[in-house]
mmCIF file of C-alpha atoms in Angstrom:
data_model
loop_
_atom_site.group_PDB
_atom_site.id
_atom_site.type_symbol
_atom_site.label_atom_id
_atom_site.label_comp_id
_atom_site.label_asym_id
_atom_site.label_seq_id
_atom_site.Cartn_x
_atom_site.Cartn_y
_atom_site.Cartn_z
ATOM 1 C CA MET A 1095 86.051 131.282 108.830
ATOM 2 C CA THR A 1096 85.950 134.701 107.135
ATOM 3 C CA ALA A 1097 85.546 135.101 103.396
ATOM 4 C CA ARG A 1098 88.613 135.990 101.373
ATOM 5 C CA PRO A 1099 88.898 137.700 98.020
ATOM 6 C CA ALA A 1100 89.732 135.277 95.199
ATOM 7 C CA LEU A 1101 92.889 136.720 93.727
ATOM 8 C CA GLN A 1102 95.335 135.752 91.025
ATOM 9 C CA GLN A 1103 98.503 134.709 92.836
ATOM 10 C CA PRO A 1104 102.202 135.475 92.289
ATOM 11 C CA PHE A 1105 104.579 133.060 90.612
ATOM 12 C CA PRO A 1106 106.435 130.663 92.932
ATOM 13 C CA ASP A 1107 110.131 131.117 93.651
ATOM 14 C CA ILE A 1108 112.704 128.732 92.221
ATOM 15 C CA PRO A 1109 115.375 127.701 94.738
ATOM 16 C CA THR A 1110 118.916 128.567 93.706
ATOM 17 C CA ASP A 1111 120.640 125.661 95.457
ATOM 18 C CA VAL A 1112 118.899 122.279 95.165
ATOM 19 C CA ALA A 1113 120.311 119.189 96.880
ATOM 20 C CA ARG A 1114 120.621 115.994 94.869
ATOM 21 C CA ILE A 1115 119.288 113.002 96.798
ATOM 22 C CA ALA A 1116 120.894 109.744 95.694
ATOM 23 C CA THR A 1117 119.469 106.986 97.912
ATOM 24 C CA ASP A 1118 116.327 105.890 99.728
ATOM 25 C CA ALA A 1119 118.031 106.496 103.074
ATOM 26 C CA GLU A 1120 118.856 110.078 102.092
ATOM 27 C CA ALA A 1121 115.228 110.650 101.090
ATOM 28 C CA ILE A 1122 113.948 109.403 104.454
ATOM 29 C CA ALA A 1123 116.512 111.529 106.308
ATOM 30 C CA ALA A 1124 115.541 114.640 104.316
ATOM 31 C CA ALA A 1125 111.860 114.027 105.092
ATOM 32 C CA HIS A 1126 112.613 113.783 108.818
ATOM 33 C CA ARG A 1127 114.637 117.033 108.723
ATOM 34 C CA LEU A 1128 111.842 118.926 106.988
ATOM 35 C CA ALA A 1129 109.196 117.417 109.265
ATOM 36 C CA ALA A 1130 111.100 118.718 112.287
ATOM 37 C CA GLU A 1131 111.126 122.179 110.692
ATOM 38 C CA PHE A 1132 107.492 122.167 109.548
ATOM 39 C CA SER A 1133 105.741 120.615 112.542
ATOM 40 C CA PRO A 1134 106.066 123.506 115.046
ATOM 41 C CA GLY A 1135 104.253 125.939 112.734
ATOM 42 C CA ALA A 1136 101.557 123.587 111.442
ATOM 43 C CA SER A 1137 98.836 124.638 113.884
ATOM 44 C CA GLU A 1138 99.464 128.350 113.330
ATOM 45 C CA ARG A 1139 99.464 127.969 109.549
ATOM 46 C CA ASP A 1140 96.137 126.138 109.791
ATOM 47 C CA ARG A 1141 94.585 128.668 112.173
ATOM 48 C CA GLU A 1142 95.660 131.705 110.143
ATOM 49 C CA ARG A 1143 95.459 129.989 106.768
ATOM 50 C CA ARG A 1144 99.005 131.093 106.037
ATOM 51 C CA LEU A 1145 100.059 129.510 102.775
ATOM 52 C CA PRO A 1146 103.395 127.651 102.973
ATOM 53 C CA TRP A 1147 105.331 129.482 100.253
ATOM 54 C CA ASP A 1148 108.620 129.542 102.175
ATOM 55 C CA GLU A 1149 108.204 125.969 103.374
ATOM 56 C CA LEU A 1150 107.681 124.722 99.823
ATOM 57 C CA THR A 1151 110.793 126.534 98.638
ATOM 58 C CA ARG A 1152 112.686 124.641 101.353
ATOM 59 C CA TRP A 1153 110.981 121.416 100.242
ATOM 60 C CA SER A 1154 112.198 121.998 96.698
ATOM 61 C CA ALA A 1155 115.704 122.907 97.867
ATOM 62 C CA SER A 1156 115.887 119.650 99.859
ATOM 63 C CA GLY A 1157 115.825 117.626 96.644
ATOM 64 C CA LEU A 1158 112.765 115.602 97.640
ATOM 65 C CA GLY A 1159 110.958 116.630 94.468
ATOM 66 C CA GLY A 1160 113.373 114.569 92.399
ATOM 67 C CA ILE A 1161 113.408 111.326 94.371
ATOM 68 C CA THR A 1162 111.311 109.367 91.837
ATOM 69 C CA VAL A 1163 113.303 110.566 88.812
ATOM 70 C CA PRO A 1164 114.999 107.505 87.264
ATOM 71 C CA ARG A 1165 118.677 106.999 87.994
ATOM 72 C CA SER A 1166 119.283 107.071 84.251
ATOM 73 C CA HIS A 1167 118.244 110.743 84.358
ATOM 74 C CA GLY A 1168 120.137 111.663 87.531
ATOM 75 C CA GLY A 1169 117.484 110.934 90.160
ATOM 76 C CA ALA A 1170 117.372 108.609 93.150
ATOM 77 C CA GLN A 1171 114.539 106.412 91.764
ATOM 78 C CA VAL A 1172 113.482 105.527 95.293
ATOM 79 C CA SER A 1173 111.182 102.604 95.953
ATOM 80 C CA TYR A 1174 107.426 102.992 96.200
ATOM 81 C CA ALA A 1175 107.683 101.940 99.835
ATOM 82 C CA THR A 1176 110.140 104.773 100.483
ATOM 83 C CA LEU A 1177 107.947 107.287 98.652
ATOM 84 C CA ALA A 1178 105.021 106.282 100.853
ATOM 85 C CA GLU A 1179 107.169 106.593 103.984
ATOM 86 C CA VAL A 1180 108.305 110.081 102.967
ATOM 87 C CA PHE A 1181 104.662 111.114 102.650
ATOM 88 C CA VAL A 1182 103.720 109.631 106.015
ATOM 89 C CA ILE A 1183 106.566 111.510 107.708
ATOM 90 C CA LEU A 1184 105.732 114.877 106.136
ATOM 91 C CA ASN A 1185 101.978 114.542 106.608
ATOM 92 C CA ALA A 1186 102.379 113.650 110.265
ATOM 93 C CA ALA A 1187 104.132 117.009 110.592
ATOM 94 C CA ASP A 1188 101.598 119.029 108.552
ATOM 95 C CA SER A 1189 99.060 117.257 106.351
ATOM 96 C CA SER A 1190 98.124 120.350 104.350
ATOM 97 C CA LEU A 1191 101.726 121.029 103.445
ATOM 98 C CA GLY A 1192 102.367 117.305 103.042
ATOM 99 C CA GLN A 1193 99.512 116.844 100.567
ATOM 100 C CA ILE A 1194 100.714 119.552 98.189
ATOM 101 C CA PRO A 1195 103.431 117.433 96.451
ATOM 102 C CA GLN A 1196 100.975 114.574 95.855
ATOM 103 C CA ASN A 1197 100.171 115.642 92.292
ATOM 104 C CA HIS A 1198 103.838 116.427 91.637
ATOM 105 C CA PHE A 1199 104.628 112.728 91.967
ATOM 106 C CA GLY A 1200 101.390 111.638 90.350
ATOM 107 C CA VAL A 1201 102.104 113.423 87.083
ATOM 108 C CA LEU A 1202 105.720 112.242 87.178
ATOM 109 C CA GLY A 1203 104.204 108.755 87.079
ATOM 110 C CA VAL A 1204 102.352 109.705 83.891
ATOM 111 C CA LEU A 1205 105.579 111.044 82.408
ATOM 112 C CA HIS A 1206 107.353 107.783 83.238
ATOM 113 C CA GLU A 1207 104.723 105.742 81.404
ATOM 114 C CA LEU A 1208 103.928 108.016 78.457
ATOM 115 C CA GLY A 1209 106.701 110.555 77.922
ATOM 116 C CA THR A 1210 108.966 110.544 74.899
ATOM 117 C CA PRO A 1211 112.727 110.413 75.528
ATOM 118 C CA ALA A 1212 112.912 114.143 74.782
ATOM 119 C CA GLN A 1213 110.056 114.957 77.169
ATOM 120 C CA LYS A 1214 111.582 112.872 79.930
ATOM 121 C CA ALA A 1215 114.989 114.490 79.539
ATOM 122 C CA ARG A 1216 113.503 117.997 79.648
ATOM 123 C CA PHE A 1217 110.940 117.575 82.418
ATOM 124 C CA TYR A 1218 113.144 115.437 84.664
ATOM 125 C CA ALA A 1219 115.857 118.087 84.417
ATOM 126 C CA GLU A 1220 113.366 120.771 85.472
ATOM 127 C CA VAL A 1221 112.280 118.716 88.478
ATOM 128 C CA LEU A 1222 115.848 118.005 89.590
ATOM 129 C CA ALA A 1223 116.499 121.752 89.381
ATOM 130 C CA GLY A 1224 113.737 122.378 91.941
ATOM 131 C CA ARG A 1225 110.679 122.997 89.758
ATOM 132 C CA ARG A 1226 107.396 121.816 91.230
ATOM 133 C CA LEU A 1227 104.506 120.241 89.355
ATOM 134 C CA GLY A 1228 100.924 120.900 90.336
ATOM 135 C CA ASN A 1229 97.749 119.654 88.769
ATOM 136 C CA ALA A 1230 94.638 121.300 87.428
ATOM 137 C CA GLY A 1231 92.076 119.048 89.108
ATOM 138 C CA PRO A 1232 88.689 117.745 87.972
ATOM 139 C CA GLU A 1233 85.916 119.741 86.391
ATOM 140 C CA ARG A 1234 82.455 120.315 87.700
ATOM 141 C CA LYS A 1235 80.227 117.695 86.113
ATOM 142 C CA ALA A 1236 79.194 118.972 82.682
ATOM 143 C CA ASP A 1237 75.596 118.879 81.510
ATOM 144 C CA GLY A 1238 74.968 115.573 79.760
ATOM 145 C CA ALA A 1239 78.190 113.991 81.029
ATOM 146 C CA ALA A 1240 78.016 110.652 82.843
ATOM 147 C CA THR A 1241 80.963 111.435 85.146
ATOM 148 C CA THR A 1242 83.415 114.232 85.967
ATOM 149 C CA LEU A 1243 85.974 112.484 83.738
ATOM 150 C CA GLN A 1244 83.982 113.648 80.718
ATOM 151 C CA GLY A 1245 85.064 117.265 80.866
ATOM 152 C CA ARG A 1246 84.918 120.291 78.628
ATOM 153 C CA THR A 1247 88.544 121.378 78.801
ATOM 154 C CA ARG A 1248 89.749 121.383 75.201
ATOM 155 C CA LEU A 1249 93.080 121.400 73.398
ATOM 156 C CA LEU A 1250 92.245 122.863 70.020
ATOM 157 C CA SER A 1251 94.230 123.218 66.812
ATOM 158 C CA THR A 1252 94.055 126.745 65.399
ATOM 159 C CA PRO A 1253 95.865 128.499 62.540
ATOM 160 C CA GLY A 1254 98.149 129.998 65.188
ATOM 161 C CA GLY A 1255 98.874 126.673 66.899
ATOM 162 C CA LEU A 1256 97.459 124.694 69.814
ATOM 163 C CA VAL A 1257 95.364 126.506 72.430
ATOM 164 C CA LEU A 1258 93.914 125.262 75.710
ATOM 165 C CA THR A 1259 90.581 126.371 77.152
ATOM 166 C CA GLY A 1260 88.807 125.206 80.284
ATOM 167 C CA LYS A 1261 88.197 125.643 84.006
ATOM 168 C CA ARG A 1262 89.205 123.225 86.758
ATOM 169 C CA PHE A 1263 88.744 123.075 90.511
ATOM 170 C CA TYR A 1264 90.270 121.171 93.471
ATOM 171 C CA SER A 1265 93.695 121.815 91.960
ATOM 172 C CA THR A 1266 95.998 120.887 94.837
ATOM 173 C CA GLY A 1267 99.517 122.161 94.259
ATOM 174 C CA ALA A 1268 98.724 124.292 91.216
ATOM 175 C CA LEU A 1269 99.068 127.583 93.080
ATOM 176 C CA PHE A 1270 102.640 126.725 94.091
ATOM 177 C CA ALA A 1271 103.682 124.953 90.881
ATOM 178 C CA HIS A 1272 106.054 125.886 88.075
ATOM 179 C CA ARG A 1273 104.145 123.669 85.636
ATOM 180 C CA ILE A 1274 100.472 122.727 85.815
ATOM 181 C CA PRO A 1275 99.631 119.507 83.953
ATOM 182 C CA VAL A 1276 95.952 119.261 83.021
ATOM 183 C CA ARG A 1277 93.716 116.695 81.345
ATOM 184 C CA ALA A 1278 92.041 117.886 78.155
ATOM 185 C CA ILE A 1279 90.309 116.522 75.076
ATOM 186 C CA ASP A 1280 92.031 117.037 71.725
ATOM 187 C CA ASP A 1281 90.503 117.495 68.268
ATOM 188 C CA ALA A 1282 90.303 113.714 67.817
ATOM 189 C CA GLY A 1283 88.282 113.330 71.025
ATOM 190 C CA ARG A 1284 91.202 111.745 72.870
ATOM 191 C CA SER A 1285 92.310 112.474 76.423
ATOM 192 C CA VAL A 1286 95.668 114.208 76.641
ATOM 193 C CA GLN A 1287 97.723 115.777 79.418
ATOM 194 C CA VAL A 1288 99.137 119.238 78.794
ATOM 195 C CA TRP A 1289 102.086 120.404 80.925
ATOM 196 C CA VAL A 1290 101.382 124.137 81.016
ATOM 197 C CA PRO A 1291 104.123 126.529 82.236
ATOM 198 C CA ARG A 1292 102.946 128.631 85.175
ATOM 199 C CA GLU A 1293 103.762 131.869 83.350
ATOM 200 C CA ALA A 1294 101.789 130.967 80.201
ATOM 201 C CA PRO A 1295 99.539 133.814 78.974
ATOM 202 C CA GLY A 1296 95.855 133.132 79.594
ATOM 203 C CA LEU A 1297 96.525 130.910 82.639
ATOM 204 C CA ALA A 1298 95.031 132.047 85.955
ATOM 205 C CA VAL A 1299 95.355 130.264 89.301
ATOM 206 C CA VAL A 1300 92.760 131.492 91.776
ATOM 207 C CA ASP A 1301 93.073 131.027 95.537
ATOM 208 C CA ASP A 1302 89.427 130.301 96.319
ATOM 209 C CA TRP A 1303 89.821 127.120 98.376
ATOM 210 C CA ASP A 1304 87.701 127.500 101.540
ATOM 211 C CA ALA A 1305 87.180 123.992 102.953
ATOM 212 C CA PHE A 1306 87.262 123.585 106.752
ATOM 213 C CA GLY A 1307 90.164 121.106 106.539
ATOM 214 C CA GLN A 1308 93.442 120.860 104.624
ATOM 215 C CA ARG A 1309 93.128 124.640 104.677
ATOM 216 C CA THR A 1310 96.572 125.580 103.341
ATOM 217 C CA THR A 1311 96.689 123.228 100.340
ATOM 218 C CA ALA A 1312 95.239 126.116 98.290
ATOM 219 C CA SER A 1313 93.302 123.545 96.248
ATOM 220 C CA GLY A 1314 91.453 126.183 94.275
ATOM 221 C CA THR A 1315 90.518 126.981 90.692
ATOM 222 C CA VAL A 1316 92.612 127.046 87.526
ATOM 223 C CA VAL A 1317 91.344 128.833 84.421
ATOM 224 C CA PHE A 1318 92.751 128.336 80.914
ATOM 225 C CA ASP A 1319 91.695 131.081 78.522
ATOM 226 C CA ASP A 1320 93.104 130.332 75.058
ATOM 227 C CA VAL A 1321 96.457 129.376 76.558
ATOM 228 C CA PRO A 1322 99.039 128.770 73.808
ATOM 229 C CA VAL A 1323 100.475 125.259 74.017
ATOM 230 C CA ASP A 1324 103.724 123.826 72.710
ATOM 231 C CA GLU A 1325 103.088 120.451 71.076
ATOM 232 C CA ALA A 1326 106.144 119.126 72.921
ATOM 233 C CA ASP A 1327 104.282 119.676 76.224
ATOM 234 C CA VAL A 1328 101.444 117.249 75.378
ATOM 235 C CA LEU A 1329 101.313 113.637 76.583
ATOM 236 C CA PRO A 1330 98.903 111.000 75.086
ATOM 237 C CA LEU A 1331 96.932 110.281 78.237
ATOM 238 C CA TRP A 1332 94.410 108.130 76.367
ATOM 239 C CA GLN A 1333 97.024 105.397 76.067
ATOM 240 C CA LEU A 1334 96.925 104.724 79.819
ATOM 241 C CA ALA A 1335 93.373 103.371 79.571
ATOM 242 C CA ASP A 1336 94.615 100.484 77.428
ATOM 243 C CA ARG A 1337 97.944 99.899 79.174
ATOM 244 C CA PRO A 1338 98.184 98.034 82.489
ATOM 245 C CA GLY A 1339 100.498 99.946 84.784
ATOM 246 C CA LEU A 1340 101.093 101.488 88.190
ATOM 247 C CA TYR A 1341 99.978 105.071 87.584
ATOM 248 C CA GLY A 1342 96.640 104.706 89.392
ATOM 249 C CA PRO A 1343 97.956 102.575 92.273
ATOM 250 C CA THR A 1344 100.821 105.021 92.807
ATOM 251 C CA SER A 1345 98.411 107.935 93.065
ATOM 252 C CA GLN A 1346 96.304 106.020 95.577
ATOM 253 C CA LEU A 1347 99.359 104.934 97.555
ATOM 254 C CA LEU A 1348 100.117 108.611 98.154
ATOM 255 C CA GLN A 1349 96.525 109.342 99.149
ATOM 256 C CA ALA A 1350 96.668 106.547 101.715
ATOM 257 C CA SER A 1351 100.016 107.826 102.997
ATOM 258 C CA ILE A 1352 98.532 111.280 103.610
ATOM 259 C CA ASP A 1353 95.752 109.743 105.715
ATOM 260 C CA GLN A 1354 98.264 107.633 107.610
ATOM 261 C CA GLY A 1355 100.268 110.756 108.416
ATOM 262 C CA ILE A 1356 97.156 112.465 109.779
ATOM 263 C CA ALA A 1357 96.467 109.415 111.938
ATOM 264 C CA GLU A 1358 100.043 109.328 113.253
ATOM 265 C CA ALA A 1359 99.789 112.973 114.303
ATOM 266 C CA ALA A 1360 96.410 112.489 115.985
ATOM 267 C CA VAL A 1361 97.559 109.442 117.968
ATOM 268 C CA ALA A 1362 100.755 111.204 119.049
ATOM 269 C CA ASP A 1363 98.828 114.282 120.202
ATOM 270 C CA ALA A 1364 96.293 112.121 122.044
ATOM 271 C CA GLN A 1365 99.030 110.339 123.961
ATOM 272 C CA ARG A 1366 100.846 113.577 124.713
ATOM 273 C CA PHE A 1367 97.695 115.283 126.004
ATOM 274 C CA VAL A 1368 96.764 112.325 128.209
ATOM 275 C CA LEU A 1369 100.258 112.262 129.702
ATOM 276 C CA GLU A 1370 100.658 116.015 130.182
ATOM 277 C CA ARG A 1371 97.223 117.615 130.630
ATOM 278 C CA ALA A 1372 94.262 115.256 130.963
ATOM 279 C CA ARG A 1373 92.615 114.738 134.368
ATOM 280 C CA PRO A 1374 91.387 111.357 135.615
ATOM 281 C CA TRP A 1375 87.673 110.744 135.945
ATOM 282 C CA VAL A 1376 86.392 111.197 139.480
ATOM 283 C CA ASP A 1377 85.345 107.547 139.872
ATOM 284 C CA SER A 1378 88.585 106.089 138.527
ATOM 285 C CA GLY A 1379 90.391 106.055 141.866
ATOM 286 C CA VAL A 1380 93.682 107.058 140.199
ATOM 287 C CA GLN A 1381 95.698 110.261 140.422
ATOM 288 C CA HIS A 1382 96.715 110.487 136.771
ATOM 289 C CA ALA A 1383 94.710 110.055 133.573
ATOM 290 C CA HIS A 1384 97.407 107.824 132.127
ATOM 291 C CA ASP A 1385 96.684 105.323 134.931
ATOM 292 C CA ASP A 1386 92.988 105.055 134.020
ATOM 293 C CA PRO A 1387 92.510 101.439 132.831
ATOM 294 C CA TYR A 1388 89.907 102.427 130.234
ATOM 295 C CA LEU A 1389 92.162 105.096 128.734
ATOM 296 C CA ILE A 1390 95.041 102.648 128.705
ATOM 297 C CA ALA A 1391 92.960 100.103 126.784
ATOM 298 C CA ASP A 1392 91.722 102.701 124.285
ATOM 299 C CA VAL A 1393 95.239 103.943 123.595
ATOM 300 C CA GLY A 1394 96.324 100.339 123.063
ATOM 301 C CA ARG A 1395 93.513 99.791 120.560
ATOM 302 C CA LEU A 1396 94.404 102.953 118.656
ATOM 303 C CA GLN A 1397 98.026 101.886 118.464
ATOM 304 C CA ILE A 1398 97.058 98.462 117.080
ATOM 305 C CA ASP A 1399 94.860 100.001 114.389
ATOM 306 C CA LEU A 1400 97.550 102.551 113.543
ATOM 307 C CA HIS A 1401 100.203 99.852 113.256
ATOM 308 C CA ALA A 1402 97.958 97.607 111.148
ATOM 309 C CA ALA A 1403 97.231 100.409 108.677
ATOM 310 C CA ARG A 1404 100.900 101.294 108.405
ATOM 311 C CA GLU A 1405 101.937 97.693 107.783
ATOM 312 C CA VAL A 1406 99.325 97.168 105.064
ATOM 313 C CA LEU A 1407 100.455 100.459 103.504
ATOM 314 C CA ARG A 1408 104.061 99.255 103.590
ATOM 315 C CA GLU A 1409 103.087 95.916 102.044
ATOM 316 C CA ALA A 1410 101.244 97.723 99.247
ATOM 317 C CA GLY A 1411 104.336 99.793 98.483
ATOM 318 C CA GLU A 1412 106.489 96.687 98.463
ATOM 319 C CA LEU A 1413 104.094 94.954 96.063
ATOM 320 C CA LEU A 1414 104.338 97.897 93.670
ATOM 321 C CA ASP A 1415 108.125 97.665 93.951
ATOM 322 C CA ALA A 1416 108.053 93.947 93.157
ATOM 323 C CA LEU A 1417 105.787 94.422 90.148
ATOM 324 C CA ALA A 1418 107.825 97.336 88.813
ATOM 325 C CA GLY A 1419 111.033 95.377 89.306
ATOM 326 C CA ARG A 1420 109.672 92.359 87.462
ATOM 327 C CA ALA A 1421 108.653 94.469 84.497
ATOM 328 C CA ALA A 1422 111.978 96.333 84.420
ATOM 329 C CA ALA A 1423 113.967 93.092 84.554
ATOM 330 C CA ALA A 1424 112.096 91.471 81.667
ATOM 331 C CA ALA A 1425 114.504 91.035 78.800
ATOM 332 C CA ASN A 1426 111.786 91.505 76.200
ATOM 333 C CA GLY A 1427 110.632 94.835 77.589
ATOM 334 C CA ALA A 1428 107.393 93.364 78.911
ATOM 335 C CA VAL A 1429 104.917 95.547 80.719
ATOM 336 C CA LEU A 1430 102.633 94.584 83.561
ATOM 337 C CA SER A 1431 99.775 92.235 82.826
ATOM 338 C CA ALA A 1432 96.200 93.309 83.433
ATOM 339 C CA GLU A 1433 96.010 90.981 86.436
ATOM 340 C CA GLU A 1434 99.228 92.383 87.923
ATOM 341 C CA SER A 1435 97.947 95.918 87.562
ATOM 342 C CA ALA A 1436 94.726 94.817 89.246
ATOM 343 C CA ARG A 1437 96.683 93.247 92.130
ATOM 344 C CA ALA A 1438 98.372 96.585 92.686
ATOM 345 C CA SER A 1439 95.047 98.436 92.728
ATOM 346 C CA VAL A 1440 93.534 95.931 95.180
ATOM 347 C CA ALA A 1441 96.540 96.091 97.513
ATOM 348 C CA VAL A 1442 96.479 99.867 97.623
ATOM 349 C CA ALA A 1443 92.698 99.889 98.083
ATOM 350 C CA GLU A 1444 93.131 97.689 101.173
ATOM 351 C CA ALA A 1445 95.634 100.184 102.561
ATOM 352 C CA LYS A 1446 93.344 103.098 101.724
ATOM 353 C CA VAL A 1447 90.442 101.548 103.649
ATOM 354 C CA LEU A 1448 92.565 101.089 106.775
ATOM 355 C CA THR A 1449 94.311 104.465 106.655
ATOM 356 C CA THR A 1450 90.984 106.236 106.145
ATOM 357 C CA ARG A 1451 89.470 104.485 109.126
ATOM 358 C CA ILE A 1452 92.370 105.114 111.492
ATOM 359 C CA ALA A 1453 92.659 108.769 110.454
ATOM 360 C CA LEU A 1454 89.005 109.371 111.293
ATOM 361 C CA GLU A 1455 89.021 107.139 114.377
ATOM 362 C CA ALA A 1456 92.174 108.614 115.899
ATOM 363 C CA SER A 1457 91.283 112.250 115.229
ATOM 364 C CA GLU A 1458 87.863 111.804 116.882
ATOM 365 C CA LYS A 1459 88.998 109.514 119.706
ATOM 366 C CA LEU A 1460 91.641 112.080 120.631
ATOM 367 C CA PHE A 1461 89.025 114.254 122.354
ATOM 368 C CA GLU A 1462 87.391 111.381 124.212
ATOM 369 C CA LEU A 1463 90.785 110.406 125.618
ATOM 370 C CA ALA A 1464 92.084 113.910 126.295
ATOM 371 C CA GLY A 1465 88.894 115.350 127.783
ATOM 372 C CA SER A 1466 87.027 118.624 127.429
ATOM 373 C CA SER A 1467 90.083 120.828 127.882
ATOM 374 C CA ALA A 1468 91.453 119.446 124.620
ATOM 375 C CA THR A 1469 88.666 121.245 122.751
ATOM 376 C CA ARG A 1470 90.046 124.688 123.608
ATOM 377 C CA ALA A 1471 90.807 126.711 120.510
ATOM 378 C CA ALA A 1472 94.337 127.414 121.740
ATOM 379 C CA HIS A 1473 95.267 123.768 121.185
ATOM 380 C CA ASN A 1474 93.692 123.594 117.691
ATOM 381 C CA LEU A 1475 93.556 119.806 117.963
ATOM 382 C CA ASP A 1476 90.388 119.734 115.884
ATOM 383 C CA ARG A 1477 92.581 120.337 112.827
ATOM 384 C CA HIS A 1478 93.398 116.614 112.754
ATOM 385 C CA TRP A 1479 89.733 115.650 112.409
ATOM 386 C CA ARG A 1480 89.028 118.465 109.973
ATOM 387 C CA ASN A 1481 91.981 117.417 107.848
ATOM 388 C CA ALA A 1482 91.074 113.731 108.004
ATOM 389 C CA ARG A 1483 87.438 114.354 107.166
ATOM 390 C CA VAL A 1484 88.215 116.571 104.185
ATOM 391 C CA HIS A 1485 90.999 114.483 102.711
ATOM 392 C CA THR A 1486 89.312 111.096 103.109
ATOM 393 C CA LEU A 1487 86.421 112.371 100.993
ATOM 394 C CA HIS A 1488 88.807 112.522 98.042
ATOM 395 C CA ASP A 1489 87.685 109.077 96.899
ATOM 396 C CA PRO A 1490 85.024 107.145 98.832
ATOM 397 C CA VAL A 1491 86.063 104.093 100.818
ATOM 398 C CA ARG A 1492 82.779 102.346 99.971
ATOM 399 C CA TRP A 1493 84.063 102.017 96.405
ATOM 400 C CA LYS A 1494 87.391 100.663 97.660
ATOM 401 C CA LEU A 1495 85.506 97.915 99.471
ATOM 402 C CA HIS A 1496 83.502 97.240 96.311
ATOM 403 C CA LEU A 1497 86.703 97.088 94.234
ATOM 404 C CA ILE A 1498 88.283 94.565 96.599
ATOM 405 C CA GLY A 1499 85.210 92.355 96.927
ATOM 406 C CA ASN A 1500 84.344 92.457 93.231
ATOM 407 C CA HIS A 1501 87.857 91.339 92.340
ATOM 408 C CA LEU A 1502 87.890 88.530 94.909
ATOM 409 C CA LEU A 1503 84.409 87.190 94.191
ATOM 410 C CA ASN A 1504 83.948 87.891 90.505
ATOM 411 C CA GLY A 1505 87.444 88.396 89.133
ATOM 412 C CA VAL A 1506 86.529 91.899 87.955
ATOM 413 C CA LEU A 1507 89.582 94.046 87.210
ATOM 414 C CA PRO A 1508 89.432 97.627 88.527
ATOM 415 C CA GLN A 1509 88.985 100.450 86.058
ATOM 416 C CA ARG A 1510 92.278 102.173 85.232
ATOM 417 C CA HIS A 1511 92.406 105.775 86.400
ATOM 418 C CA SER A 1512 94.083 107.824 89.118
ATOM 419 C CA TRP A 1513 91.483 106.802 91.766
ATOM 420 C CA ASN A 1514 92.267 103.078 91.418
#
């Protein structure tokens, strides 16, 4: 991979004609249409690292960006299970492109839980009009800080108003976004989320992402240099730590869906290559690779693991739907209990373990099944493993296993943040 200059990037286009999706079925249909458009160019975009500007404009125009907006604000308010299915479909077509909207929906979850009526009306309207939301990701671990959550990005009060200063990395979606929400610490030492307009003075988005997988997510650096901030664009993020909810589980549900999409693509390509190109082993006594009994058994095992991961993912989405529905139906405006929020985190962690494993297993097993000719650069099949390996490092599965076991054995409730 050759080095590229890290350059400030142009502002994203805003589509002029945005569809309004009204139902879960329409959302699934739109995802399938876009997947059919995006899949043929996925390998070339990965090989050339061609950023999907045009594809994202089409994504916005499809109306998919607004599918979680509440019906009371004009959106489809699709189920969590449908949202996960949309992500699986798009990520099976192109996991780099499919990952980009992840933070869009993640920060919409924060808005749902913390936004004022005025903020919801304004931001939901922007999203339904085709605006995309990115995210300024974590910071490098600061000196003296226990974790990366203890950052140095600050929202400061000055005589001229609020200003934002800081530097973030791994900011998936920020390059292509119309607003870039970012976590910061205010003057009172509290965690807030600032929804910064892309054109704000002092904001720079740098395309310096150079990982070997998920190459076109442009998950680079965002710099805030005394960016002026409107107080109306600030959400009290600190309140989420004390409020049981579905923000963290929703974020993780999308992460698991991305991995499931990668696995679906790898299994499909493995089967296609075995049927169309692979040669049987000389001692097999068969004329076609797809008649090799060992290959047949391995493909069967992959399909079982793929199906198991998808079903657990679906069950996790349905649990989130049930919990959200119970809370919404409560006459007294009740919110989720701490135990219910924990159940959601555990369910999604189970899905994340399985989707991580099948993504890595399928993308590696592909070559064993397809044979040495599958390693030719022209096929670019290694992109599935590269994508799986990079994305599954986002949050370690060992801590998912610990979360599940610690809850079952000791009744410990998971910490509340976007990784649980």
